[in-house]
Structure formats: C-alpha cells, structure tokens
C-alpha cells in the first residue's frame, strides 16, 4: 500500500491546536533542560503565546528569583510560584515554561492536568551540568558540589516528572530539532498524525 503524501505541517498543527482547545502546553523538567528555549520555539511553531513562570513571578514580585529565595526561602517562593502558575493556566491556549520545582507540588500538578498538557524535557546529567555551570543565577546550586545537588534533584524529581503527559528526551542538538520532536510527540498524544495531518479516531 502506498504511503499517503505528507500534507504541509500547518495542517497537523491546526489539528493539534484543535485538540488542545483552551489548554496550555506546560514544560516541566530540571534547570538546564531547555524548558524556556524549547518552549519559545514550540510556541512559535504553533503560533501560541509563550510565558515563562519565573519571569511572571519576577514581574509580580518585582524581585529576581534568587532574591526571592534569599529573602523568603524556598517554601515561600514555592507558594508564590504555585499561585502564579494557577493564575496563568486560566488563560490558555499558550505555552508555559515552569521552574524545576513547580511540578513537585501536588496542587500545581493537579492544575496543570486540569488546564493543560504537560511535557517533560528529560535530560542527562552531563548536559544539565554543562548548561547550568554557565549561569550564576541558580539558587539551589549555591553549593560546593553542584553535581551532587543535580544528582539529588534528579533522584527526587524524575519519578514525579515521569507523571507528565508527554516525555521528550532532550540533548545537545539545535533547539529547532528538539522543538519539532516535542510537536510530533504532542501530535502523538492527541492522536494527530504529524506527517499527514490526519486525525485518528
């Protein structure tokens, strides 16, 4: 049997957006996984607004994330993060990038499940270390042994991230490549044939 000719990508994107409805595409994963960079690309591909929860938090608090951590501690920061994400989720469809700890909150996971589809960008430790070592704004990594911190966070968080609707392995490749893989994975999740634009019942 001959394969169907591939339709233009915008047909499968339209079908994907139709299935998405008013929900948000929510990126979860550890710091350095590329949630913001890949999220922006996915938003551009699908013609959706992009929101970074850390930027929203900094906007409403008029303080940087490291300053919030230092002044109020992680517990208060997580409470603010949860409120901000719950508010943002009321205004889909959009692409939302969340902080590495956000998905650890049961209430936040419940809100994401109700108002969005979650995408875990799963990264190996060497990639994460390479990326986070280039930035000095990671409050959780103010440690004599950042790699040990990342390993501990992976052990704690990866089993929870695994509850995300979609998991996409990320690696040191062009952002466009990973973003396209995310869109294809979302098409698969929603039963949209990415190559042809067909929708499976």
GROMACS .gro file of C-alpha atoms in nm:
model
  201
    1UNK     CA    1   0.000   0.000   0.000
    2UNK     CA    2   0.136   0.339  -0.095
    3UNK     CA    3   0.203   0.587   0.183
    4UNK     CA    4  -0.018   0.892   0.186
    5UNK     CA    5   0.153   1.207   0.065
    6UNK     CA    6   0.257   1.428   0.353
    7UNK     CA    7   0.044   1.735   0.399
    8UNK     CA    8   0.202   2.068   0.495
    9UNK     CA    9   0.298   2.083   0.865
   10UNK     CA   10   0.042   2.357   0.929
   11UNK     CA   11  -0.238   2.104   0.870
   12UNK     CA   12  -0.118   1.877   1.151
   13UNK     CA   13  -0.053   2.186   1.364
   14UNK     CA   14  -0.411   2.302   1.308
   15UNK     CA   15  -0.539   1.958   1.408
   16UNK     CA   16  -0.316   1.964   1.716
   17UNK     CA   17  -0.441   2.309   1.815
   18UNK     CA   18  -0.797   2.190   1.766
   19UNK     CA   19  -0.739   1.904   2.009
   20UNK     CA   20  -0.557   2.134   2.253
   21UNK     CA   21  -0.852   2.372   2.274
   22UNK     CA   22  -0.808   2.621   2.560
   23UNK     CA   23  -0.546   2.415   2.737
   24UNK     CA   24  -0.183   2.514   2.779
   25UNK     CA   25   0.128   2.319   2.679
   26UNK     CA   26   0.328   2.314   3.003
   27UNK     CA   27   0.701   2.234   3.007
   28UNK     CA   28   0.843   2.068   3.317
   29UNK     CA   29   1.191   1.941   3.397
   30UNK     CA   30   1.512   2.025   3.576
   31UNK     CA   31   1.701   2.352   3.542
   32UNK     CA   32   1.909   2.344   3.227
   33UNK     CA   33   1.677   2.107   3.040
   34UNK     CA   34   1.584   2.385   2.798
   35UNK     CA   35   1.222   2.447   2.900
   36UNK     CA   36   1.231   2.816   2.814
   37UNK     CA   37   1.435   2.789   2.493
   38UNK     CA   38   1.236   2.492   2.357
   39UNK     CA   39   0.909   2.636   2.485
   40UNK     CA   40   0.965   2.954   2.286
   41UNK     CA   41   1.034   2.753   1.970
   42UNK     CA   42   0.723   2.535   2.017
   43UNK     CA   43   0.513   2.846   2.076
   44UNK     CA   44   0.649   2.999   1.755
   45UNK     CA   45   0.582   2.681   1.556
   46UNK     CA   46   0.220   2.665   1.675
   47UNK     CA   47   0.153   3.039   1.680
   48UNK     CA   48   0.080   3.045   2.053
   49UNK     CA   49   0.183   3.296   2.320
   50UNK     CA   50   0.478   3.195   2.537
   51UNK     CA   51   0.500   3.255   2.912
   52UNK     CA   52   0.788   3.176   3.148
   53UNK     CA   53   0.662   3.128   3.505
   54UNK     CA   54   0.987   3.258   3.656
   55UNK     CA   55   0.953   3.580   3.455
   56UNK     CA   56   0.591   3.612   3.568
   57UNK     CA   57   0.699   3.564   3.930
   58UNK     CA   58   0.968   3.831   3.893
   59UNK     CA   59   0.716   4.063   3.732
   60UNK     CA   60   0.455   4.034   4.008
   61UNK     CA   61   0.708   4.041   4.293
   62UNK     CA   62   0.946   4.296   4.137
   63UNK     CA   63   1.230   4.079   4.263
   64UNK     CA   64   1.452   3.824   4.091
   65UNK     CA   65   1.413   3.455   4.169
   66UNK     CA   66   1.749   3.444   4.353
   67UNK     CA   67   1.643   3.748   4.560
   68UNK     CA   68   1.311   3.583   4.647
   69UNK     CA   69   1.490   3.266   4.756
   70UNK     CA   70   1.733   3.465   4.967
   71UNK     CA   71   1.474   3.687   5.134
   72UNK     CA   72   1.182   3.448   5.184
   73UNK     CA   73   1.325   3.097   5.147
   74UNK     CA   74   1.222   2.814   4.917
   75UNK     CA   75   0.890   2.736   5.088
   76UNK     CA   76   0.753   3.089   5.041
   77UNK     CA   77   0.889   3.100   4.687
   78UNK     CA   78   0.710   2.775   4.600
   79UNK     CA   79   0.382   2.911   4.738
   80UNK     CA   80   0.414   3.222   4.518
   81UNK     CA   81   0.514   3.008   4.220
   82UNK     CA   82   0.204   2.794   4.267
   83UNK     CA   83  -0.028   3.096   4.279
   84UNK     CA   84   0.129   3.246   3.967
   85UNK     CA   85   0.107   2.921   3.768
   86UNK     CA   86  -0.255   2.862   3.870
   87UNK     CA   87  -0.343   3.214   3.753
   88UNK     CA   88  -0.155   3.178   3.423
   89UNK     CA   89  -0.325   2.844   3.348
   90UNK     CA   90  -0.665   3.015   3.340
   91UNK     CA   91  -0.572   3.190   3.014
   92UNK     CA   92  -0.487   2.920   2.757
   93UNK     CA   93  -0.410   2.819   2.497
   94UNK     CA   94  -0.044   2.907   2.541
   95UNK     CA   95   0.296   2.753   2.601
   96UNK     CA   96   0.412   2.778   2.963
   97UNK     CA   97   0.761   2.704   3.091
   98UNK     CA   98   0.775   2.626   3.464
   99UNK     CA   99   1.056   2.626   3.718
  100UNK     CA  100   1.223   2.295   3.800
  101UNK     CA  101   1.045   2.257   4.134
  102UNK     CA  102   0.697   2.364   4.025
  103UNK     CA  103   0.575   2.017   3.919
  104UNK     CA  104   0.669   1.879   4.262
  105UNK     CA  105   0.362   2.050   4.410
  106UNK     CA  106   0.060   1.818   4.400
  107UNK     CA  107  -0.173   2.118   4.369
  108UNK     CA  108   0.025   2.254   4.074
  109UNK     CA  109   0.027   1.911   3.903
  110UNK     CA  110  -0.349   1.891   3.951
  111UNK     CA  111  -0.397   2.238   3.799
  112UNK     CA  112  -0.172   2.151   3.504
  113UNK     CA  113  -0.366   1.828   3.448
  114UNK     CA  114  -0.692   2.021   3.451
  115UNK     CA  115  -0.585   2.309   3.229
  116UNK     CA  116  -0.301   2.177   3.019
  117UNK     CA  117  -0.088   1.900   2.877
  118UNK     CA  118   0.250   1.854   3.046
  119UNK     CA  119   0.574   1.792   2.858
  120UNK     CA  120   0.881   1.667   3.045
  121UNK     CA  121   1.210   1.756   2.879
  122UNK     CA  122   1.422   1.471   3.012
  123UNK     CA  123   1.796   1.543   3.017
  124UNK     CA  124   2.106   1.351   3.121
  125UNK     CA  125   2.322   1.493   3.399
  126UNK     CA  126   2.623   1.586   3.183
  127UNK     CA  127   2.404   1.806   2.962
  128UNK     CA  128   2.245   1.970   3.267
  129UNK     CA  129   2.582   2.035   3.430
  130UNK     CA  130   2.724   2.182   3.111
  131UNK     CA  131   2.433   2.425   3.086
  132UNK     CA  132   2.383   2.527   3.448
  133UNK     CA  133   2.755   2.584   3.504
  134UNK     CA  134   2.735   2.876   3.261
  135UNK     CA  135   2.481   3.064   3.473
  136UNK     CA  136   2.522   3.203   3.822
  137UNK     CA  137   2.151   3.261   3.894
  138UNK     CA  138   2.058   2.914   4.024
  139UNK     CA  139   1.975   2.944   4.397
  140UNK     CA  140   1.968   2.566   4.451
  141UNK     CA  141   2.320   2.529   4.310
  142UNK     CA  142   2.497   2.756   4.559
  143UNK     CA  143   2.690   2.456   4.682
  144UNK     CA  144   3.045   2.329   4.697
  145UNK     CA  145   2.933   2.030   4.486
  146UNK     CA  146   2.670   2.136   4.229
  147UNK     CA  147   2.683   1.797   4.054
  148UNK     CA  148   2.580   1.624   4.376
  149UNK     CA  149   2.289   1.870   4.405
  150UNK     CA  150   2.178   1.792   4.048
  151UNK     CA  151   2.205   1.418   4.116
  152UNK     CA  152   1.991   1.455   4.429
  153UNK     CA  153   1.732   1.662   4.241
  154UNK     CA  154   1.721   1.402   3.962
  155UNK     CA  155   1.662   1.125   4.217
  156UNK     CA  156   1.385   1.325   4.387
  157UNK     CA  157   1.216   1.476   4.086
  158UNK     CA  158   1.248   1.239   3.791
  159UNK     CA  159   0.993   0.990   3.932
  160UNK     CA  160   0.747   1.281   3.966
  161UNK     CA  161   0.828   1.432   3.626
  162UNK     CA  162   0.756   1.086   3.482
  163UNK     CA  163   0.387   1.153   3.554
  164UNK     CA  164   0.387   1.417   3.277
  165UNK     CA  165   0.159   1.351   2.980
  166UNK     CA  166   0.447   1.353   2.731
  167UNK     CA  167   0.819   1.282   2.779
  168UNK     CA  168   1.069   1.406   2.523
  169UNK     CA  169   1.439   1.324   2.569
  170UNK     CA  170   1.649   1.632   2.510
  171UNK     CA  171   2.017   1.650   2.416
  172UNK     CA  172   2.279   1.884   2.278
  173UNK     CA  173   2.111   1.949   1.944
  174UNK     CA  174   1.961   2.252   1.772
  175UNK     CA  175   1.657   2.395   1.952
  176UNK     CA  176   1.456   2.364   1.631
  177UNK     CA  177   1.515   1.988   1.622
  178UNK     CA  178   1.404   1.930   1.981
  179UNK     CA  179   1.105   2.163   1.938
  180UNK     CA  180   0.992   1.969   1.629
  181UNK     CA  181   1.020   1.644   1.828
  182UNK     CA  182   0.804   1.797   2.102
  183UNK     CA  183   0.537   1.896   1.850
  184UNK     CA  184   0.543   1.545   1.700
  185UNK     CA  185   0.514   1.393   2.048
  186UNK     CA  186   0.215   1.618   2.120
  187UNK     CA  187   0.057   1.512   1.792
  188UNK     CA  188   0.101   1.151   1.901
  189UNK     CA  189  -0.050   1.225   2.243
  190UNK     CA  190  -0.358   1.385   2.085
  191UNK     CA  191  -0.394   1.121   1.812
  192UNK     CA  192  -0.294   1.356   1.533
  193UNK     CA  193  -0.077   1.205   1.259
  194UNK     CA  194   0.208   1.452   1.247
  195UNK     CA  195   0.327   1.366   0.895
  196UNK     CA  196  -0.007   1.380   0.717
  197UNK     CA  197  -0.236   1.592   0.931
  198UNK     CA  198  -0.479   1.300   0.961
  199UNK     CA  199  -0.662   1.261   1.291
  200UNK     CA  200  -0.704   0.909   1.423
  201UNK     CA  201  -1.034   0.842   1.592
   0.00000   0.00000   0.00000
